[in-house]
CSV table of C-alpha atoms and ligand atoms in Angstrom, one decimal:
chain,number,residue,atom,x,y,z
A,30,MET,CA,-4.5,5.8,12.3
A,31,ARG,CA,-1.1,7.5,10.6
A,32,PRO,CA,2.1,5.9,12.0
A,33,GLU,CA,4.7,8.9,11.9
A,34,TYR,CA,7.0,8.6,8.7
A,35,SER,CA,9.3,11.4,9.2
A,36,GLU,CA,10.1,9.3,12.7
A,37,ARG,CA,11.4,6.1,10.8
A,38,THR,CA,13.7,6.9,8.3
A,39,SER,CA,12.6,6.9,4.7
A,40,GLU,CA,15.6,5.0,3.8
A,41,GLU,CA,14.2,2.0,6.3
A,42,TYR,CA,10.6,2.2,4.4
A,43,ASP,CA,12.8,1.9,1.3
A,44,ARG,CA,14.8,-1.0,2.3
A,45,TYR,CA,12.6,-3.0,3.9
A,46,ARG,CA,9.3,-2.5,2.1
A,47,VAL,CA,11.1,-3.8,-1.0
A,48,PHE,CA,9.0,-5.9,-3.4
A,49,PRO,CA,10.8,-8.4,-5.7
A,50,LYS,CA,10.5,-7.8,-9.8
A,51,ASN,CA,7.8,-10.5,-9.7
A,52,VAL,CA,5.2,-9.2,-6.8
A,53,LEU,CA,5.8,-5.7,-8.4
A,54,ASP,CA,5.0,-7.0,-12.1
A,55,LYS,CA,1.6,-8.8,-10.9
A,56,TYR,CA,0.6,-5.8,-9.1
A,57,MET,CA,1.6,-3.6,-12.3
A,58,SER,CA,-0.3,-6.0,-14.5
A,59,THR,CA,-3.3,-6.4,-12.0
A,60,PHE,CA,-3.5,-2.3,-12.4
A,61,ALA,CA,-3.2,-2.3,-16.0
A,62,ASP,CA,-5.8,-4.9,-16.5
A,63,LEU,CA,-8.6,-3.1,-14.2
A,64,ALA,CA,-7.7,0.3,-15.2
A,65,GLU,CA,-8.0,-0.6,-19.1
A,66,LEU,CA,-5.0,1.8,-19.6
A,67,ILE,CA,-2.8,1.4,-22.9
A,68,GLY,CA,0.1,3.4,-21.8
A,69,GLY,CA,1.7,6.9,-22.3
A,70,GLU,CA,-1.7,8.2,-19.8
A,71,ARG,CA,-1.5,10.2,-17.0
A,72,VAL,CA,-1.7,8.7,-13.3
A,73,LEU,CA,-2.0,10.1,-10.0
A,74,ASP,CA,0.0,7.9,-7.4
A,75,GLY,CA,-1.5,9.3,-4.2
A,76,GLY,CA,0.1,8.6,-0.6
A,77,ALA,CA,3.1,7.3,-3.4
A,78,GLY,CA,5.4,7.1,0.1
A,79,THR,CA,9.1,7.0,-1.8
A,80,GLY,CA,7.5,5.8,-5.0
A,81,ARG,CA,7.5,1.6,-5.1
A,82,PHE,CA,4.9,2.2,-7.1
A,83,ALA,CA,5.4,5.7,-9.3
A,84,LEU,CA,8.6,4.4,-9.6
A,85,ALA,CA,7.2,1.2,-12.1
A,86,LEU,CA,4.4,3.3,-13.0
A,87,SER,CA,6.5,5.6,-14.9
A,88,GLU,CA,7.8,3.3,-17.1
A,89,ARG,CA,4.1,3.2,-18.6
A,90,TYR,CA,2.6,6.4,-18.0
A,91,LYS,CA,3.3,9.9,-17.1
A,92,VAL,CA,3.4,10.0,-13.4
A,93,THR,CA,2.5,12.4,-10.8
A,94,ALA,CA,3.2,11.2,-7.2
A,95,LEU,CA,1.7,13.1,-4.2
A,96,ASP,CA,2.5,12.0,-0.3
A,97,CYS,CA,1.5,14.6,2.6
A,98,SER,CA,5.0,13.6,4.0
A,99,ARG,CA,8.2,15.9,3.3
A,100,GLU,CA,10.5,13.0,4.1
A,101,MET,CA,9.0,10.4,1.8
A,102,ILE,CA,8.8,13.2,-1.2
A,103,GLN,CA,12.7,14.0,-0.8
A,104,ASN,CA,13.3,10.6,-0.8
A,105,GLY,CA,11.1,9.7,-4.1
A,106,VAL,CA,12.8,13.0,-5.7
A,107,ALA,CA,16.5,11.7,-5.6
A,108,LYS,CA,14.9,8.6,-7.0
A,109,SER,CA,13.2,9.8,-10.1
A,110,ARG,CA,13.3,13.6,-11.8
A,111,LYS,CA,10.8,12.0,-14.8
A,112,ILE,CA,8.5,11.9,-12.0
A,113,ARG,CA,6.4,15.0,-10.7
A,114,TRP,CA,6.5,14.5,-6.7
A,115,VAL,CA,4.1,17.2,-4.9
A,116,GLN,CA,3.7,17.5,-1.2
A,117,GLY,CA,0.1,17.5,-0.1
A,118,ASP,CA,-3.1,16.5,0.8
A,119,ILE,CA,-5.3,13.3,-1.1
A,120,MET,CA,-8.2,14.6,0.8
A,121,ARG,CA,-8.0,18.2,-0.3
A,122,THR,CA,-6.0,17.6,-3.5
A,123,PRO,CA,-4.6,21.1,-5.8
A,124,PHE,CA,-5.5,19.4,-8.7
A,125,LYS,CA,-8.4,20.5,-11.8
A,126,PRO,CA,-10.8,18.2,-13.1
A,127,LYS,CA,-9.3,15.2,-15.6
A,128,HIS,CA,-6.0,16.6,-14.5
A,129,VAL,CA,-4.5,13.0,-14.8
A,130,ASP,CA,-6.7,9.4,-16.2
A,131,CYS,CA,-6.7,7.0,-13.3
A,132,VAL,CA,-5.9,7.4,-10.1
A,133,PHE,CA,-4.0,4.8,-8.3
A,134,LEU,CA,-4.2,4.4,-4.1
A,135,ALA,CA,-1.9,2.0,-2.7
A,136,TYR,CA,-2.1,0.7,1.5
A,137,VAL,CA,-3.6,4.9,2.1
A,138,MET,CA,-6.7,4.3,3.1
A,139,HIS,CA,-6.0,2.7,6.1
A,140,GLN,CA,-4.3,5.6,7.1
A,141,VAL,CA,-6.4,8.8,6.1
A,142,PRO,CA,-8.8,9.9,8.4
A,143,ASP,CA,-12.1,9.6,6.2
A,144,PHE,CA,-11.9,7.5,2.9
A,145,ASN,CA,-15.1,8.7,2.3
A,146,ALA,CA,-13.9,12.2,1.9
A,147,VAL,CA,-10.7,10.6,-0.4
A,148,ILE,CA,-13.1,8.8,-2.8
A,149,GLU,CA,-15.2,12.2,-3.3
A,150,GLU,CA,-12.3,13.8,-3.8
A,151,ILE,CA,-11.0,11.7,-6.4
A,152,SER,CA,-14.2,11.6,-8.0
A,153,ARG,CA,-13.7,15.3,-8.4
A,154,ILE,CA,-10.5,15.1,-10.5
A,155,CYS,CA,-11.0,12.0,-12.2
A,156,PRO,CA,-12.9,9.3,-13.9
A,157,LYS,CA,-10.8,6.3,-12.8
A,158,LEU,CA,-9.3,5.1,-9.5
A,159,ILE,CA,-7.5,1.8,-8.3
A,160,ILE,CA,-7.3,1.4,-4.8
A,161,VAL,CA,-5.2,-1.4,-3.8
A,162,THR,CA,-5.8,-2.4,0.0
A,163,THR,CA,-6.1,-5.7,2.6
A,164,ASP,CA,-8.9,-7.2,3.1
A,165,MET,CA,-8.8,-8.0,6.4
A,166,TYR,CA,-12.0,-10.4,6.4
A,167,ARG,CA,-10.7,-12.8,3.5
A,168,ARG,CA,-6.9,-12.8,3.7
A,169,LEU,CA,-5.4,-16.2,4.5
A,170,PRO,CA,-3.6,-16.3,7.6
A,171,THR,CA,0.2,-15.3,7.8
A,172,LEU,CA,3.1,-15.8,10.3
A,173,ILE,CA,2.6,-12.8,11.8
A,174,ASP,CA,-0.7,-13.4,12.4
A,175,GLN,CA,0.4,-16.2,14.9
A,176,ALA,CA,3.4,-14.2,16.1
A,177,PHE,CA,1.7,-10.9,16.8
A,178,PRO,CA,-1.8,-11.3,17.0
A,179,GLY,CA,-2.3,-7.4,18.8
A,180,VAL,CA,-1.2,-6.5,15.0
A,181,ILE,CA,-4.2,-8.3,13.4
A,182,GLU,CA,-6.1,-6.8,15.8
A,183,VAL,CA,-4.9,-2.9,15.2
A,184,ASP,CA,-5.1,-4.1,11.1
A,185,PHE,CA,-8.9,-4.6,11.8
A,186,GLU,CA,-9.1,-1.5,13.0
A,187,ARG,CA,-7.9,0.5,10.3
A,188,PHE,CA,-8.0,-1.1,7.2
A,189,PRO,CA,-12.3,-0.2,5.3
A,190,PRO,CA,-13.8,-3.4,4.4
A,191,ILE,CA,-13.5,-3.9,1.1
A,192,GLU,CA,-17.8,-3.3,1.1
A,193,GLU,CA,-17.0,0.1,2.9
A,194,LEU,CA,-14.8,1.1,-0.1
A,195,GLU,CA,-17.0,-0.2,-2.8
A,196,GLY,CA,-20.1,1.7,-1.2
A,197,ALA,CA,-18.3,5.2,-0.5
A,198,CYS,CA,-17.4,4.6,-4.8
A,199,ILE,CA,-20.8,4.5,-5.6
A,200,LEU,CA,-21.8,7.0,-3.7
A,201,ALA,CA,-19.1,9.4,-5.3
A,202,GLY,CA,-20.7,9.0,-8.2
A,203,PHE,CA,-18.7,6.3,-10.0
A,204,ASP,CA,-20.7,3.6,-11.7
A,205,ARG,CA,-18.4,0.7,-12.2
A,206,VAL,CA,-16.9,-1.0,-9.2
A,207,ARG,CA,-15.6,-4.4,-8.6
A,208,ALA,CA,-12.6,-6.0,-6.5
A,209,ARG,CA,-10.2,-8.6,-7.6
A,210,ARG,CA,-7.5,-10.3,-5.1
A,211,ILE,CA,-4.1,-11.3,-5.7
A,212,LEU,CA,-1.7,-13.9,-3.7
A,213,ILE,CA,1.6,-14.2,-4.5
A,214,GLU,CA,3.9,-16.6,-2.7
A,215,GLU,CA,7.6,-15.7,-2.0
A,216,ARG,CA,10.4,-17.6,-1.1
A,217,ILE,CA,12.8,-15.8,1.5
A,218,SER,CA,15.5,-16.5,3.7
A,219,LYS,CA,14.5,-17.2,7.6
A,220,GLY,CA,17.0,-14.1,8.2
A,221,ALA,CA,15.9,-12.2,5.3
A,222,TYR,CA,12.5,-12.2,6.9
A,223,MET,CA,13.4,-11.9,10.6
A,224,GLU,CA,15.6,-8.5,9.4
A,225,LYS,CA,12.2,-7.0,8.0
A,226,ILE,CA,10.3,-7.9,11.4
A,227,GLN,CA,13.4,-6.0,13.4
A,228,HIS,CA,13.0,-3.1,11.0
A,229,LYS,CA,9.2,-2.9,11.6
A,230,TYR,CA,8.6,-3.0,8.0
A,231,ILE,CA,4.8,-3.4,8.5
A,232,SER,CA,3.5,0.3,10.2
A,233,THR,CA,0.9,-1.2,12.4
A,234,PHE,CA,4.4,-2.5,14.6
A,235,ASP,CA,4.6,1.2,15.7
A,236,LEU,CA,1.0,1.3,17.0
A,237,ILE,CA,1.3,-1.8,19.2
A,238,PRO,CA,2.6,-1.3,23.2
A,239,PRO,CA,6.7,-2.0,23.0
A,240,GLU,CA,6.7,-4.9,25.3
A,241,ASP,CA,4.1,-6.4,22.8
A,242,TYR,CA,6.1,-6.1,19.9
A,243,ALA,CA,8.9,-7.1,21.5
A,244,ALA,CA,7.5,-10.6,22.8
A,245,GLY,CA,6.1,-10.9,19.0
A,246,VAL,CA,9.8,-11.2,17.6
A,247,LYS,CA,10.7,-13.8,20.6
A,248,LYS,CA,7.7,-15.8,19.5
A,249,MET,CA,8.5,-15.3,15.5
A,250,GLU,CA,11.7,-16.2,16.3
A,251,SER,CA,10.8,-19.7,17.5
A,252,ILE,CA,8.2,-20.0,15.0
A,253,LEU,CA,10.5,-19.7,12.7
A,254,ALA,CA,13.0,-22.2,14.7
A,255,GLY,CA,10.3,-24.8,14.1
A,256,ILE,CA,10.4,-24.6,10.0
A,257,PRO,CA,12.8,-26.7,8.6
A,258,GLY,CA,15.4,-25.8,6.0
A,259,GLU,CA,17.1,-21.8,5.3
A,260,GLU,CA,13.9,-20.5,3.6
A,261,LEU,CA,10.0,-20.1,4.3
A,262,LEU,CA,7.0,-19.4,1.8
A,263,ASN,CA,6.0,-15.5,2.9
A,264,ARG,CA,2.1,-14.3,1.2
A,265,ILE,CA,2.2,-11.3,-0.3
A,266,GLN,CA,-1.7,-10.7,-0.6
A,267,ALA,CA,-4.1,-7.6,-2.0
A,268,THR,CA,-7.4,-6.3,-2.7
A,269,PHE,CA,-7.8,-4.3,-5.9
A,270,VAL,CA,-10.9,-2.5,-5.9
A,271,SER,CA,-11.4,-0.5,-9.1
A,272,ALA,CA,-14.0,1.9,-10.0
A,273,SER,CA,-14.7,3.9,-13.4
A,274,LYS,CA,-17.3,6.4,-14.6
A,275,LEU,CA,-19.3,5.7,-18.0
B,9,SAM,C1,1.7,2.5,3.8
B,9,SAM,S1,2.4,4.0,2.9
B,9,SAM,C2,2.6,3.4,1.3
B,9,SAM,C3,3.2,4.2,0.3
B,9,SAM,C4,3.4,3.7,-1.2
B,9,SAM,N1,1.9,3.3,-1.6
B,9,SAM,C5,3.5,2.2,-1.1
B,9,SAM,O1,2.4,1.2,-1.0
B,9,SAM,O2,4.4,2.0,-1.0
B,9,SAM,C6,1.2,5.0,3.1
B,9,SAM,C7,1.7,6.8,2.8
B,9,SAM,O3,0.5,7.5,2.6
B,9,SAM,C8,0.8,9.1,3.3
B,9,SAM,N2,-0.4,9.4,3.5
B,9,SAM,C9,-0.9,9.1,4.6
B,9,SAM,N3,-2.0,10.1,4.3
B,9,SAM,C10,-2.0,10.5,3.8
B,9,SAM,C11,-3.2,12.0,3.3
B,9,SAM,N4,-4.2,12.1,3.6
B,9,SAM,N5,-2.9,12.5,1.9
B,9,SAM,C12,-1.4,12.1,1.3
B,9,SAM,N6,-0.4,11.1,1.6
B,9,SAM,C13,-0.9,10.4,2.8
B,9,SAM,C14,2.0,8.4,4.2
B,9,SAM,O4,3.0,9.5,4.6
B,9,SAM,C15,2.5,7.0,3.4
B,9,SAM,O5,3.8,7.8,2.7
């Protein structure tokens, strides 16, 4: 199930999905550690969006960023010409085997029609894959769970279980497969958090009925009003699945 990114402006996506530097650094150090790269390697960021991770990756690696959305790619091109931007489908890439040293896929597997086909395609072109996703079964609850139960329900349907991703990697011919979780707690002002909600920073907001979204916004306002002070602790959690061939 994939939200229509051309309807949502990619500028909005950029503005409300941005990570603070410490959060981005944690993603990048976890990637480097699991991928066992030393710097200078060729990395493909598949489903790169507007380049939130591609830009950070391009500080250390030679990056190709691929996305199926023309609008996302155009936004990315305007940010960096150091990165090679390609419009295309991660299920059928235009690349030859060994075109890159590592493929990075962040928050894409819940949007593709067949994640097995994606992993098979990556196995064809590259011996190393790092997937970043949400483990719906092991994540800690967040304020979204309280205010938008419908979002959580939809996400349980969308995000493939980690065991299924691991199984698909093994079936596609990867020998070493493991998973690692990260959790970062970020202090954020209530105003900034509410702004993210109002601008639907999570794509699943577009996939629930509008009346459920409106009720959730009201519920969130009352939850925030009950939290003392001007700030709250926002949990950012991710699971990395790493797969490599010996
Ligand atoms: C949730 S966004 C994540 C973007 C980026 N990886 C990030 O974390 O900021 C998912 C992206 O995957 C892209 N996408 C979805 N299905 C795709 C496919 N089959 N091939 C290439 N890109 C795809 C969407 O256009 C969107 O930009």
